[in-house]
Coordinates of C-alpha atoms in Angstrom, one line a residue:
Chain A
X958 CA 55.8 118.1 196.8
X959 CA 53.7 120.1 199.3
X960 CA 50.9 122.0 197.6
X961 CA 49.4 123.5 200.7
X962 CA 51.0 124.2 204.0
X963 CA 48.7 125.4 206.8
X964 CA 50.3 126.3 210.1
X965 CA 48.4 127.1 213.3
X966 CA 45.5 128.8 211.5
X967 CA 43.0 130.6 213.7
X968 CA 39.7 132.2 212.7
X969 CA 37.2 133.9 215.0
X970 CA 33.8 135.3 214.3
X971 CA 33.5 137.9 217.0
X972 CA 34.0 136.1 220.2
X973 CA 33.5 132.7 218.7
X974 CA 36.6 130.8 217.8
X975 CA 35.9 128.7 214.8
X976 CA 39.4 127.6 214.0
X977 CA 41.6 127.2 217.0
X978 CA 45.0 126.4 215.5
X979 CA 44.8 124.1 212.5
X980 CA 48.0 122.7 210.9
X981 CA 48.2 120.3 208.0
X982 CA 49.8 119.9 204.6
X983 CA 48.6 118.6 201.3
X984 CA 50.8 116.8 198.8
X985 CA 50.7 116.6 195.1
X986 CA 48.2 114.1 193.8
X987 CA 46.8 113.5 197.2
X988 CA 43.1 113.4 198.0
X989 CA 42.4 114.7 201.5
X990 CA 38.9 114.4 203.1
X991 CA 37.8 116.5 206.0
X992 CA 35.0 115.1 208.1
X993 CA 33.5 116.2 211.3
X994 CA 30.2 117.4 212.9
X995 CA 28.4 120.5 211.7
X996 CA 30.0 123.6 213.1
X997 CA 33.4 122.0 213.6
X998 CA 35.0 124.5 211.3
X999 CA 35.5 122.3 208.1
X1000 CA 33.9 124.7 205.7
X1001 CA 35.5 127.7 207.4
X1002 CA 38.9 126.1 206.9
X1003 CA 38.2 125.6 203.2
X1004 CA 36.9 129.2 202.9
X1005 CA 40.1 130.5 204.5
X1006 CA 42.2 128.6 201.9
X1007 CA 40.1 130.0 199.1
X1008 CA 40.3 133.5 200.6
X1009 CA 36.6 133.8 201.2
X1010 CA 37.5 134.4 204.8
X1011 CA 40.6 136.1 206.3
X1012 CA 42.5 134.3 208.9
X1013 CA 43.1 135.8 212.4
X1014 CA 46.3 133.9 213.0
X1015 CA 48.8 131.4 211.6
X1016 CA 50.1 131.0 208.1
X1017 CA 49.0 129.6 204.8
X1018 CA 51.3 128.7 201.9
X1019 CA 50.2 127.5 198.5
X1020 CA 52.8 126.0 196.1
X1021 CA 55.7 128.1 197.6
X1022 CA 53.6 131.3 197.5
X1023 CA 52.8 132.8 200.9
X1024 CA 49.2 133.8 201.2
X1025 CA 49.4 135.0 204.8
X1026 CA 51.7 134.9 207.8
X1027 CA 51.5 136.1 211.3
X1028 CA 54.3 137.9 213.0
X1029 CA 55.5 137.5 216.6
X1030 CA 53.0 140.1 217.8
X1031 CA 50.1 138.3 216.3
X1032 CA 49.5 140.6 213.4
X1033 CA 48.3 138.7 210.3
X1034 CA 49.9 139.9 207.1
X1035 CA 48.4 139.0 203.7
X1036 CA 50.6 139.1 200.6
X1037 CA 50.2 141.6 197.8
X1038 CA 47.1 141.4 195.6
X1039 CA 49.0 139.9 192.7
X1040 CA 50.3 137.0 194.7
X1041 CA 46.9 136.5 196.3
X1042 CA 45.3 136.4 192.8
X1043 CA 48.0 133.8 191.7
X1044 CA 47.1 131.7 194.7
X1045 CA 43.4 132.2 194.2
X1046 CA 43.6 130.7 190.7
X1047 CA 45.6 127.7 191.9
X1048 CA 42.8 126.7 194.2
X1049 CA 39.4 125.8 192.6
X1050 CA 36.3 125.7 194.8
X1051 CA 33.1 123.7 194.2
X1052 CA 30.3 125.0 196.4
X1053 CA 27.6 123.1 198.2
X1054 CA 25.0 125.3 196.5
X1055 CA 26.7 125.3 193.0
X1056 CA 26.6 129.1 192.6
X1057 CA 26.4 129.0 188.8
X1058 CA 25.7 132.3 187.1
X1059 CA 22.0 131.9 186.3
X1060 CA 21.9 134.5 183.5
X1061 CA 24.7 132.7 181.5
X1062 CA 24.4 129.6 179.5
X1063 CA 26.3 126.5 180.7
X1064 CA 29.0 127.2 178.1
X1065 CA 29.4 130.8 179.1
X1066 CA 29.6 129.9 182.8
X1067 CA 32.7 127.9 182.0
X1068 CA 34.1 130.3 179.4
X1069 CA 33.7 133.6 181.3
X1070 CA 36.6 133.3 183.8
X1071 CA 38.9 131.8 181.1
X1072 CA 38.5 134.8 178.8
X1073 CA 38.3 137.5 181.5
X1074 CA 40.8 136.3 184.1
X1075 CA 43.2 134.0 182.2
X1076 CA 42.8 136.1 179.0
X1077 CA 42.4 133.0 176.8
X1078 CA 41.0 133.6 173.4
X1079 CA 37.3 132.9 173.0
X1080 CA 38.0 129.9 170.7
X1081 CA 40.4 128.3 173.1
X1082 CA 38.1 128.9 176.1
X1083 CA 35.2 127.4 174.2
X1084 CA 37.2 124.4 173.3
X1085 CA 38.4 123.8 176.9
X1086 CA 34.8 124.2 178.0
X1087 CA 33.4 121.7 175.5
X1088 CA 36.1 119.2 176.4
X1089 CA 35.2 119.5 180.1
X1090 CA 31.5 119.3 179.4
X1091 CA 31.9 116.2 177.4
X1092 CA 33.9 114.7 180.2
X1093 CA 31.1 115.6 182.7
X1094 CA 28.6 113.9 180.4
X1095 CA 27.0 117.2 179.6
X1096 CA 28.1 117.7 176.0
X1097 CA 24.5 118.3 174.9
X1098 CA 23.8 120.9 177.4
X1099 CA 26.1 123.8 176.5
X1100 CA 23.4 126.1 175.3
X1101 CA 21.1 125.4 178.3
X1102 CA 20.7 127.8 181.2
X1103 CA 21.4 126.4 184.8
X1104 CA 17.7 126.7 185.9
X1105 CA 16.8 124.0 183.4
X1106 CA 19.3 121.5 184.8
X1107 CA 19.0 119.1 187.7
X1108 CA 21.0 119.7 190.8
X1109 CA 23.5 117.0 189.9
X1110 CA 24.0 118.5 186.4
X1111 CA 24.4 122.0 187.9
X1112 CA 27.1 120.7 190.2
X1113 CA 28.9 119.0 187.3
X1114 CA 28.9 122.3 185.4
X1115 CA 30.3 124.0 188.5
X1116 CA 33.1 121.4 188.7
X1117 CA 33.8 122.0 185.0
X1118 CA 33.8 125.7 185.6
X1119 CA 36.4 125.3 188.4
X1120 CA 38.5 122.8 186.3
X1121 CA 38.6 125.2 183.3
X1122 CA 41.1 127.4 185.1
X1123 CA 43.5 124.4 185.6
X1124 CA 43.6 124.7 189.4
X1125 CA 46.5 123.0 191.1
X1126 CA 44.2 121.9 193.9
X1127 CA 40.4 121.5 193.7
X1128 CA 38.4 122.0 196.9
X1129 CA 34.9 120.7 197.4
X1130 CA 32.7 122.2 200.1
X1131 CA 30.1 119.5 200.9
X1132 CA 29.5 119.1 197.1
X1133 CA 26.6 116.7 197.6
X1134 CA 24.8 118.1 200.6
X1135 CA 22.2 119.9 198.5
X1136 CA 21.5 116.9 196.4
X1137 CA 19.1 113.9 196.5
X1138 CA 20.7 110.5 197.2
X1139 CA 20.6 109.4 193.5
X1140 CA 22.1 112.7 192.3
X1141 CA 24.7 112.4 195.0
X1142 CA 26.0 109.3 193.4
X1143 CA 26.6 111.0 190.0
X1144 CA 28.8 113.7 191.7
X1145 CA 30.7 111.2 193.7
X1146 CA 31.4 109.3 190.5
X1147 CA 32.9 112.5 189.0
X1148 CA 35.1 113.2 192.0
X1149 CA 36.3 109.5 192.0
X1150 CA 37.2 109.9 188.4
X1151 CA 39.2 113.0 189.2
X1152 CA 40.9 111.1 192.0
X1153 CA 41.9 108.4 189.6
X1154 CA 43.5 111.0 187.4
X1155 CA 45.6 112.1 190.3
X1156 CA 43.9 115.5 190.8
X1157 CA 45.0 117.0 194.1
X1158 CA 41.8 117.5 196.1
X1159 CA 40.4 118.5 199.4
X1160 CA 36.9 117.3 200.0
X1161 CA 34.8 118.4 202.9
X1162 CA 32.0 115.9 203.1
X1163 CA 29.4 114.1 205.2
X1164 CA 29.6 111.0 202.9
X1165 CA 31.7 108.7 205.1
X1166 CA 31.7 105.7 202.7
X1167 CA 32.8 108.0 199.9
X1168 CA 35.6 109.6 202.1
X1169 CA 36.8 106.1 202.9
X1170 CA 36.9 105.0 199.3
X1171 CA 38.6 107.9 197.6
X1172 CA 40.8 109.5 200.2
X1173 CA 44.5 109.0 200.7
X1174 CA 44.2 110.8 204.0
X1175 CA 41.4 111.8 206.3
X1176 CA 41.2 114.6 208.8
X1177 CA 38.6 114.5 211.6
X1178 CA 37.8 118.0 212.9
X1179 CA 35.8 118.9 215.9
X1180 CA 35.3 122.2 217.7
X1181 CA 37.9 124.1 215.5
X1182 CA 40.7 121.6 216.0
X1183 CA 42.0 118.6 214.1
X1184 CA 41.2 115.7 216.5
X1185 CA 42.6 112.9 214.4
X1186 CA 44.4 112.5 211.1
X1187 CA 45.4 109.4 209.2
X1188 CA 44.8 107.0 206.3
X1189 CA 41.1 106.0 205.8
X1190 CA 42.1 102.6 207.2
X1191 CA 43.4 104.1 210.4
X1192 CA 40.7 106.6 210.9
X1193 CA 37.6 104.6 209.9
X1194 CA 38.6 101.1 211.1
X1195 CA 40.8 101.9 214.1
X1196 CA 40.0 105.4 215.3
X1197 CA 42.2 106.2 218.3
X1198 CA 40.4 109.2 219.7
X1199 CA 37.2 108.9 221.7
X1200 CA 35.5 111.8 219.8
X1201 CA 36.3 110.2 216.4
X1202 CA 34.8 106.9 217.6
X1203 CA 31.6 108.5 218.8
X1204 CA 31.3 110.6 215.6
X1205 CA 31.7 107.5 213.4
X1206 CA 29.3 105.4 215.5
X1207 CA 26.6 107.9 214.8
X1208 CA 27.1 107.5 211.1
X1209 CA 27.0 103.7 211.3
X1210 CA 23.6 103.6 212.8
Chain B
X613 CA -8.4 172.4 165.5
X614 CA -5.3 171.6 163.5
X615 CA -3.7 174.5 165.3
X616 CA -4.6 173.0 168.7
X617 CA -3.2 169.7 167.7
X618 CA 0.1 171.2 166.5
X619 CA 0.3 173.1 169.8
X620 CA -0.4 169.9 171.8
X621 CA 2.2 168.0 169.8
X622 CA 4.7 170.7 170.7
X623 CA 3.8 170.4 174.3
X624 CA 4.2 166.6 174.0
X625 CA 7.6 167.1 172.5
X626 CA 8.6 169.2 175.6
X627 CA 7.1 166.5 177.9
X628 CA 9.0 163.8 176.1
X629 CA 12.2 165.8 176.2
X630 CA 11.8 166.1 180.0
X631 CA 11.0 162.4 180.2
X632 CA 14.0 161.1 178.2
X633 CA 16.6 163.6 179.6
X634 CA 15.5 162.7 183.1
X635 CA 15.9 159.0 182.4
X636 CA 19.2 159.4 180.7
X637 CA 20.7 161.2 183.7
X638 CA 18.8 159.7 186.6
X639 CA 19.2 156.0 185.8
X640 CA 23.1 156.1 186.0
X641 CA 23.0 158.7 188.8
X642 CA 20.6 156.5 190.8
X643 CA 23.1 153.6 190.6
X644 CA 25.8 155.9 191.9
X645 CA 23.5 157.0 194.7
X646 CA 22.7 153.4 195.5
X647 CA 26.4 152.7 195.8
X648 CA 26.8 155.7 198.1
X649 CA 23.9 154.5 200.2
X650 CA 25.5 151.1 200.6
X651 CA 29.0 152.6 201.2
X652 CA 30.9 151.3 204.2
X653 CA 32.0 154.9 204.8
X654 CA 29.5 156.2 207.5
X655 CA 29.8 159.8 206.3
X656 CA 29.0 159.0 202.7
X657 CA 26.1 156.6 203.5
X658 CA 24.6 159.0 206.0
X659 CA 24.8 162.0 203.6
X660 CA 23.3 160.0 200.8
X661 CA 20.6 158.7 203.1
X662 CA 19.6 162.2 204.1
X663 CA 19.5 163.2 200.5
X664 CA 17.2 160.3 199.7
X665 CA 14.9 161.1 202.6
X666 CA 14.5 164.7 201.5
X667 CA 13.8 163.7 197.9
X668 CA 11.2 161.1 198.9
X669 CA 9.9 163.0 201.8
X670 CA 8.9 166.3 200.1
X671 CA 6.7 167.0 197.1
X672 CA 8.4 167.1 193.7
X673 CA 6.5 170.3 192.9
X674 CA 8.2 171.9 195.9
X675 CA 11.6 170.6 194.8
X676 CA 11.2 172.1 191.4
X677 CA 10.3 175.5 192.9
X678 CA 13.3 175.2 195.2
X679 CA 15.8 174.2 192.4
X680 CA 14.6 177.1 190.2
X681 CA 14.3 179.9 192.8
X682 CA 16.9 179.0 195.4
X683 CA 20.0 180.0 193.3
X684 CA 18.3 183.3 192.7
X685 CA 17.5 184.1 196.3
X686 CA 20.8 182.8 197.6
X687 CA 23.3 184.1 195.0
X688 CA 21.2 186.3 192.7
X689 CA 21.9 183.9 189.9
X690 CA 19.1 182.9 187.6
X691 CA 19.2 180.2 184.9
X692 CA 17.1 178.6 182.2
X693 CA 13.7 177.2 183.4
X694 CA 14.0 174.1 181.3
X695 CA 17.4 173.3 182.8
X696 CA 15.9 173.7 186.3
X697 CA 13.2 171.3 185.4
X698 CA 15.7 168.7 184.3
X699 CA 17.9 169.2 187.4
X700 CA 14.8 168.9 189.6
X701 CA 13.5 165.8 188.0
X702 CA 16.9 164.1 187.8
X703 CA 17.8 164.5 191.5
X704 CA 14.3 163.4 192.5
X705 CA 14.1 160.4 190.3
X706 CA 17.8 159.4 191.0
X707 CA 16.7 159.0 194.7
X708 CA 13.8 156.7 193.8
X709 CA 15.9 154.7 191.3
X710 CA 18.7 154.4 193.9
X711 CA 16.3 152.7 196.3
X712 CA 15.2 150.3 193.6
X713 CA 18.7 149.5 192.6
X714 CA 19.7 149.0 196.3
X715 CA 16.9 146.5 196.8
X716 CA 17.9 144.6 193.6
X717 CA 21.6 144.6 194.5
X718 CA 21.0 143.4 198.0
X719 CA 18.8 140.6 196.8
X720 CA 21.6 138.9 194.9
X721 CA 22.9 135.9 196.7
X722 CA 26.2 136.0 198.4
X723 CA 27.2 132.9 196.6
X724 CA 27.3 134.8 193.3
X725 CA 30.0 137.1 194.7
X726 CA 31.8 134.2 196.3
X727 CA 31.9 132.2 193.0
X728 CA 33.1 135.3 191.1
X729 CA 35.8 135.9 193.8
X730 CA 37.1 132.3 193.7
X731 CA 37.2 132.4 189.9
X732 CA 39.4 135.5 190.1
X733 CA 37.0 138.1 188.7
X734 CA 37.8 141.7 189.6
X735 CA 35.2 143.6 191.7
X736 CA 34.2 145.7 188.7
X737 CA 33.8 142.7 186.4
X738 CA 31.8 140.9 189.1
X739 CA 29.4 143.9 189.3
X740 CA 29.1 144.6 185.6
X741 CA 28.9 141.0 184.3
X742 CA 27.6 138.9 187.2
X743 CA 25.6 141.1 189.6
X744 CA 24.1 143.9 187.5
X745 CA 22.5 141.8 184.7
X746 CA 20.7 139.9 187.4
X747 CA 19.7 143.1 189.2
X748 CA 18.1 144.5 186.0
X749 CA 15.9 141.5 185.7
X750 CA 14.7 141.6 189.3
X751 CA 14.0 145.4 189.4
X752 CA 12.3 145.7 186.0
X753 CA 8.7 145.7 187.4
X754 CA 9.5 148.4 190.0
X755 CA 11.4 150.3 187.4
X756 CA 8.4 150.2 185.1
X757 CA 6.2 151.6 187.8
X758 CA 8.5 154.5 188.3
X759 CA 8.9 155.3 184.6
X760 CA 5.2 155.4 184.2
X761 CA 4.9 157.8 187.1
X762 CA 7.6 159.9 185.4
X763 CA 5.5 160.4 182.3
X764 CA 2.7 161.8 184.4
X765 CA 5.0 163.8 186.6
X766 CA 6.3 165.8 183.6
X767 CA 3.1 167.8 184.0
X768 CA 4.6 169.4 187.1
X769 CA 7.2 171.2 184.9
X770 CA 4.6 174.0 184.4
X771 CA 5.0 175.0 188.0
X772 CA 8.1 176.9 187.1
X773 CA 6.8 178.0 183.7
X774 CA 7.8 175.3 181.2
X775 CA 5.0 174.8 178.7
X776 CA 4.7 171.0 178.5
X777 CA 1.7 169.1 177.3
X778 CA -0.6 169.7 180.2
X779 CA 0.1 173.4 180.4
X780 CA -0.6 173.8 176.7
X781 CA -3.8 171.9 177.1
X782 CA -4.9 174.1 180.0
X783 CA -4.1 177.2 178.1
X784 CA -6.1 176.0 175.1
X785 CA -9.0 175.0 177.4
X786 CA -9.0 178.5 178.9
X787 CA -9.0 180.2 175.4
X788 CA -11.8 177.9 174.1
X789 CA -13.9 177.8 177.2
X790 CA -13.9 174.0 176.8
X791 CA -12.3 171.1 178.7
X792 CA -11.8 169.1 175.5
X793 CA -8.1 169.9 175.1
X794 CA -7.5 168.6 178.7
X795 CA -9.2 165.3 177.8
X796 CA -7.2 165.1 174.6
X797 CA -4.0 165.6 176.8
X798 CA -5.3 162.7 178.9
X799 CA -5.4 160.5 175.8
X800 CA -1.8 161.6 174.9
X801 CA -0.5 160.6 178.3
X802 CA -2.4 157.3 178.1
X803 CA -0.8 156.5 174.7
X804 CA 2.7 157.4 175.9
X805 CA 2.3 155.1 179.0
X806 CA 0.8 152.3 176.9
X807 CA 4.0 152.4 174.9
X808 CA 6.1 152.5 178.0
X809 CA 4.3 149.6 179.6
X810 CA 4.5 147.6 176.3
X811 CA 8.2 148.2 176.2
X812 CA 8.7 147.0 179.7
X813 CA 6.6 143.9 179.0
X814 CA 8.8 143.3 176.0
X815 CA 12.1 143.6 177.9
X816 CA 10.7 141.4 180.7
X817 CA 9.9 138.7 178.1
X818 CA 13.3 139.0 176.6
X819 CA 14.9 138.4 180.0
X820 CA 12.6 135.4 180.6
X821 CA 15.2 133.0 179.4
X822 CA 16.3 132.2 182.9
X823 CA 14.9 132.5 186.4

């Protein structure tokens, strides 16, 4: 089943075209990695999916709900707020810079959206949060405030926070770019574990080995376009496009 | 002497009434003004900006006189002096508080809004539960400064004939041919501000559980 359908999505910042017509789909249980040089539009694409940016053309569908379409005259039409909220909750997002709420304890960071958005009872939300924290290896930390955690621990809390809303798809926007190499490994381990559980995921990353290991499919983006798409084997071992080859060579050095 | 003290306590009571009423109205109003100042609507933001410029750009003493006498000269209407004092103080302090709030609100990282948005929080909930608690912590020192100034500014209420602490002290000084009542008033202000500043220290410590 197709979880996300993206057709010819365009995004401009002023005169600058950041996405110049992106199309792809994501299937249930699939792990899709998006790689490419800085400024290629990877993060912007993720931000369009999670409604942090509005698209300027094309269409996005999430689990049969239409987020936005473009008519023949090029006018983008977003769905009603209720549908958009439904879609928003189906897509979890883990940020590069964690973005935990610093004035809330670890537990409350994970409980807050469950009680206020999903209207779960406090008991139920707390139980969900504790289960997730235990899974993230942070069972002892529920009363702690984010400022007392390492970057890796903060990122694990933010993964738990996203998972608490039972998203259909979990998106990662360079989840390890703000971390030391050793802390990077602990996050990659968590994502690998989620992949093993068949969580549907989109991962924007600069960790090529990681992308090769966990992905079912890899997209290489450059200059606002999908240059090449395929299995990790195809893309990393036998890249067809010159630009892909050059990009990967730079990483091998 | 006991008569003097009881007069001065009455004056202090008036000063404290001005102080608390000003805070009660201007703290929320300031937030509204800050929101207006940051409005995307050009008309609203410009209007609010002009208001803030006038409030910060002219003496409070002049504003008090204007608030009390303008309705009389314009419409022949007069009203209670004490009410005029409160109105004058509230619209003046709301402007200062607004700028403090604005600084605080604008210092909150975009990521906080983005995380709240992705988690499905409404705009109102994002502001009341995510942004505002963090703003309070950040603006507390500047807020403390302003509140201490307010204690001392209450002395300006006498300009339009409200007998607060300083006026009472001046009257007593004139009657007794002695400056002692004025120095006693000074001690009163000092004690009030010591309490204010201790209270702010206390709140700052309470909010010290994160950074």
